[in-house]
């Protein structure tokens, strides 16, 4: 009986693990999201997933309470810094959207020997696609071997065995949602050694 009481007391006196919520956008605790570059997205994520925590951190009373502890100069600096961060995040978002709109995907049909072909696709990573997952999916879809290889220029491309350039073109346009204007099909022939 005495050992049970002693065990219960020691269990109560031991510190318990704390449950910490981490942001799904920047992976920081929500209290520190303002110091990351994606404060606006973090705020939206927190509002949808943890509305009570969002209310605690971003309600008008909470913001007024934190600003009241700062001096007048510090308040001006904080407002200026937050405007800079928002402008920087918006500019980065616009730049990413612009580069994605301009990025080209090249689908090359390369002749290996006689009637054997491989299809090499480069430029997928600019559209936010994971090359390994795409290669695996194409290998299953076309029932061929496909892999991610490094190019001579230092980039990476997906190489699929066989002439699948038309099917890959359709997949990139339909499934991945890339505009047709951003996809080019090229036919490469190996030069014969003389």
GROMACS .gro file of C-alpha atoms in nm:
model
  194
    1UNK     CA    1   0.000   0.000   0.000
    2UNK     CA    2   0.278   0.242   0.094
    3UNK     CA    3   0.466   0.161  -0.227
    4UNK     CA    4   0.155   0.244  -0.433
    5UNK     CA    5   0.120   0.583  -0.264
    6UNK     CA    6   0.490   0.655  -0.316
    7UNK     CA    7   0.463   0.560  -0.685
    8UNK     CA    8   0.157   0.782  -0.729
    9UNK     CA    9   0.332   1.078  -0.564
   10UNK     CA   10   0.645   1.036  -0.776
   11UNK     CA   11   0.432   1.014  -1.091
   12UNK     CA   12   0.261   1.341  -1.000
   13UNK     CA   13   0.588   1.518  -0.923
   14UNK     CA   14   0.755   1.418  -1.251
   15UNK     CA   15   0.719   1.674  -1.527
   16UNK     CA   16   0.483   1.571  -1.804
   17UNK     CA   17   0.563   1.605  -2.174
   18UNK     CA   18   0.417   1.912  -2.334
   19UNK     CA   19   0.221   1.897  -2.658
   20UNK     CA   20   0.366   2.156  -2.897
   21UNK     CA   21   0.186   2.255  -3.216
   22UNK     CA   22   0.407   2.316  -3.519
   23UNK     CA   23   0.304   2.518  -3.822
   24UNK     CA   24   0.228   2.314  -4.133
   25UNK     CA   25   0.381   2.582  -4.358
   26UNK     CA   26   0.709   2.688  -4.195
   27UNK     CA   27   0.743   2.408  -3.934
   28UNK     CA   28   0.801   2.658  -3.651
   29UNK     CA   29   0.575   2.688  -3.347
   30UNK     CA   30   0.294   2.935  -3.431
   31UNK     CA   31   0.431   3.191  -3.185
   32UNK     CA   32   0.742   3.223  -3.406
   33UNK     CA   33   0.577   3.217  -3.751
   34UNK     CA   34   0.604   3.596  -3.771
   35UNK     CA   35   0.983   3.562  -3.790
   36UNK     CA   36   0.970   3.332  -4.093
   37UNK     CA   37   0.919   3.450  -4.449
   38UNK     CA   38   0.571   3.304  -4.487
   39UNK     CA   39   0.379   3.479  -4.210
   40UNK     CA   40   0.065   3.534  -4.417
   41UNK     CA   41   0.037   3.169  -4.524
   42UNK     CA   42   0.116   3.056  -4.169
   43UNK     CA   43  -0.161   3.276  -4.033
   44UNK     CA   44  -0.413   3.130  -4.283
   45UNK     CA   45  -0.301   2.773  -4.199
   46UNK     CA   46  -0.335   2.837  -3.827
   47UNK     CA   47  -0.682   2.986  -3.872
   48UNK     CA   48  -0.809   2.677  -4.058
   49UNK     CA   49  -0.640   2.410  -3.843
   50UNK     CA   50  -0.626   2.563  -3.492
   51UNK     CA   51  -0.881   2.847  -3.470
   52UNK     CA   52  -0.855   2.873  -3.090
   53UNK     CA   53  -0.477   2.921  -3.105
   54UNK     CA   54  -0.521   3.168  -3.393
   55UNK     CA   55  -0.764   3.368  -3.181
   56UNK     CA   56  -0.518   3.366  -2.889
   57UNK     CA   57  -0.225   3.488  -3.101
   58UNK     CA   58  -0.383   3.714  -3.363
   59UNK     CA   59  -0.695   3.862  -3.206
   60UNK     CA   60  -0.711   4.240  -3.185
   61UNK     CA   61  -0.670   4.229  -2.806
   62UNK     CA   62  -0.359   4.009  -2.828
   63UNK     CA   63  -0.198   4.229  -3.094
   64UNK     CA   64  -0.284   4.545  -2.897
   65UNK     CA   65  -0.141   4.392  -2.578
   66UNK     CA   66   0.190   4.304  -2.744
   67UNK     CA   67   0.217   4.644  -2.912
   68UNK     CA   68   0.140   4.829  -2.588
   69UNK     CA   69   0.449   4.679  -2.423
   70UNK     CA   70   0.672   4.834  -2.693
   71UNK     CA   71   0.793   5.190  -2.699
   72UNK     CA   72   0.671   5.427  -2.970
   73UNK     CA   73   0.990   5.384  -3.175
   74UNK     CA   74   0.977   5.007  -3.141
   75UNK     CA   75   0.613   5.008  -3.258
   76UNK     CA   76   0.710   5.205  -3.569
   77UNK     CA   77   1.001   4.968  -3.636
   78UNK     CA   78   0.778   4.663  -3.588
   79UNK     CA   79   0.518   4.801  -3.831
   80UNK     CA   80   0.788   4.885  -4.084
   81UNK     CA   81   0.950   4.541  -4.050
   82UNK     CA   82   0.617   4.362  -4.092
   83UNK     CA   83   0.544   4.565  -4.407
   84UNK     CA   84   0.888   4.476  -4.546
   85UNK     CA   85   0.837   4.106  -4.472
   86UNK     CA   86   0.493   4.104  -4.633
   87UNK     CA   87   0.625   4.283  -4.940
   88UNK     CA   88   0.921   4.046  -4.962
   89UNK     CA   89   0.696   3.739  -4.932
   90UNK     CA   90   0.458   3.875  -5.197
   91UNK     CA   91   0.749   3.948  -5.432
   92UNK     CA   92   0.892   3.599  -5.380
   93UNK     CA   93   0.551   3.447  -5.452
   94UNK     CA   94   0.512   3.653  -5.769
   95UNK     CA   95   0.863   3.563  -5.883
   96UNK     CA   96   0.799   3.191  -5.825
   97UNK     CA   97   0.474   3.210  -6.023
   98UNK     CA   98   0.652   3.395  -6.306
   99UNK     CA   99   0.936   3.143  -6.329
  100UNK     CA  100   0.685   2.858  -6.325
  101UNK     CA  101   0.491   3.022  -6.609
  102UNK     CA  102   0.808   3.064  -6.816
  103UNK     CA  103   0.966   2.724  -6.742
  104UNK     CA  104   0.987   2.493  -7.042
  105UNK     CA  105   0.956   2.116  -7.035
  106UNK     CA  106   1.158   1.939  -7.305
  107UNK     CA  107   1.052   1.592  -7.420
  108UNK     CA  108   1.330   1.438  -7.630
  109UNK     CA  109   1.298   1.114  -7.823
  110UNK     CA  110   1.651   0.980  -7.854
  111UNK     CA  111   1.738   0.693  -8.088
  112UNK     CA  112   1.960   0.436  -7.919
  113UNK     CA  113   2.026   0.188  -8.199
  114UNK     CA  114   1.822   0.106  -8.507
  115UNK     CA  115   1.458   0.103  -8.392
  116UNK     CA  116   1.513   0.139  -8.015
  117UNK     CA  117   1.431   0.469  -7.849
  118UNK     CA  118   1.441   0.633  -7.507
  119UNK     CA  119   1.241   0.939  -7.408
  120UNK     CA  120   1.420   1.200  -7.194
  121UNK     CA  121   1.212   1.465  -7.016
  122UNK     CA  122   1.374   1.766  -6.852
  123UNK     CA  123   1.238   2.077  -6.681
  124UNK     CA  124   0.980   1.906  -6.461
  125UNK     CA  125   1.128   2.028  -6.133
  126UNK     CA  126   1.053   2.391  -6.226
  127UNK     CA  127   0.682   2.303  -6.214
  128UNK     CA  128   0.707   2.160  -5.863
  129UNK     CA  129   0.714   1.792  -5.957
  130UNK     CA  130   0.920   1.536  -5.767
  131UNK     CA  131   1.128   1.363  -6.035
  132UNK     CA  132   1.156   1.030  -5.855
  133UNK     CA  133   0.780   1.006  -5.805
  134UNK     CA  134   0.714   1.103  -6.166
  135UNK     CA  135   0.965   0.844  -6.291
  136UNK     CA  136   0.803   0.574  -6.079
  137UNK     CA  137   0.454   0.669  -6.197
  138UNK     CA  138   0.560   0.669  -6.564
  139UNK     CA  139   0.733   0.333  -6.521
  140UNK     CA  140   0.406   0.187  -6.396
  141UNK     CA  141   0.187   0.369  -6.648
  142UNK     CA  142   0.391   0.277  -6.956
  143UNK     CA  143   0.512  -0.063  -6.826
  144UNK     CA  144   0.873   0.028  -6.898
  145UNK     CA  145   1.187   0.116  -6.710
  146UNK     CA  146   1.223   0.479  -6.609
  147UNK     CA  147   1.479   0.658  -6.398
  148UNK     CA  148   1.614   0.995  -6.297
  149UNK     CA  149   1.955   1.072  -6.447
  150UNK     CA  150   2.192   1.365  -6.432
  151UNK     CA  151   2.250   1.565  -6.747
  152UNK     CA  152   2.579   1.700  -6.873
  153UNK     CA  153   2.471   2.054  -6.780
  154UNK     CA  154   2.424   1.952  -6.416
  155UNK     CA  155   2.045   1.925  -6.413
  156UNK     CA  156   1.831   1.615  -6.383
  157UNK     CA  157   1.595   1.450  -6.628
  158UNK     CA  158   1.360   1.153  -6.633
  159UNK     CA  159   1.456   0.885  -6.888
  160UNK     CA  160   1.184   0.642  -6.997
  161UNK     CA  161   1.260   0.340  -7.216
  162UNK     CA  162   1.071   0.334  -7.543
  163UNK     CA  163   0.906   0.597  -7.759
  164UNK     CA  164   0.650   0.739  -7.519
  165UNK     CA  165   0.683   1.105  -7.615
  166UNK     CA  166   0.317   1.150  -7.719
  167UNK     CA  167   0.183   0.983  -7.406
  168UNK     CA  168   0.420   1.183  -7.185
  169UNK     CA  169   0.312   1.504  -7.360
  170UNK     CA  170  -0.054   1.420  -7.288
  171UNK     CA  171   0.026   1.334  -6.923
  172UNK     CA  172   0.221   1.657  -6.866
  173UNK     CA  173  -0.059   1.869  -7.013
  174UNK     CA  174  -0.358   1.684  -6.864
  175UNK     CA  175  -0.240   1.549  -6.528
  176UNK     CA  176   0.032   1.798  -6.431
  177UNK     CA  177  -0.162   2.098  -6.568
  178UNK     CA  178   0.128   2.251  -6.760
  179UNK     CA  179   0.019   2.473  -7.052
  180UNK     CA  180   0.086   2.326  -7.398
  181UNK     CA  181   0.294   2.632  -7.489
  182UNK     CA  182   0.547   2.535  -7.218
  183UNK     CA  183   0.601   2.181  -7.351
  184UNK     CA  184   0.835   2.112  -7.645
  185UNK     CA  185   0.885   1.779  -7.821
  186UNK     CA  186   1.225   1.725  -7.984
  187UNK     CA  187   1.352   1.427  -8.181
  188UNK     CA  188   1.723   1.352  -8.139
  189UNK     CA  189   1.904   1.113  -8.366
  190UNK     CA  190   2.236   0.968  -8.271
  191UNK     CA  191   2.498   1.033  -8.530
  192UNK     CA  192   2.652   0.724  -8.679
  193UNK     CA  193   3.019   0.676  -8.610
  194UNK     CA  194   3.217   0.655  -8.935
   0.00000   0.00000   0.00000
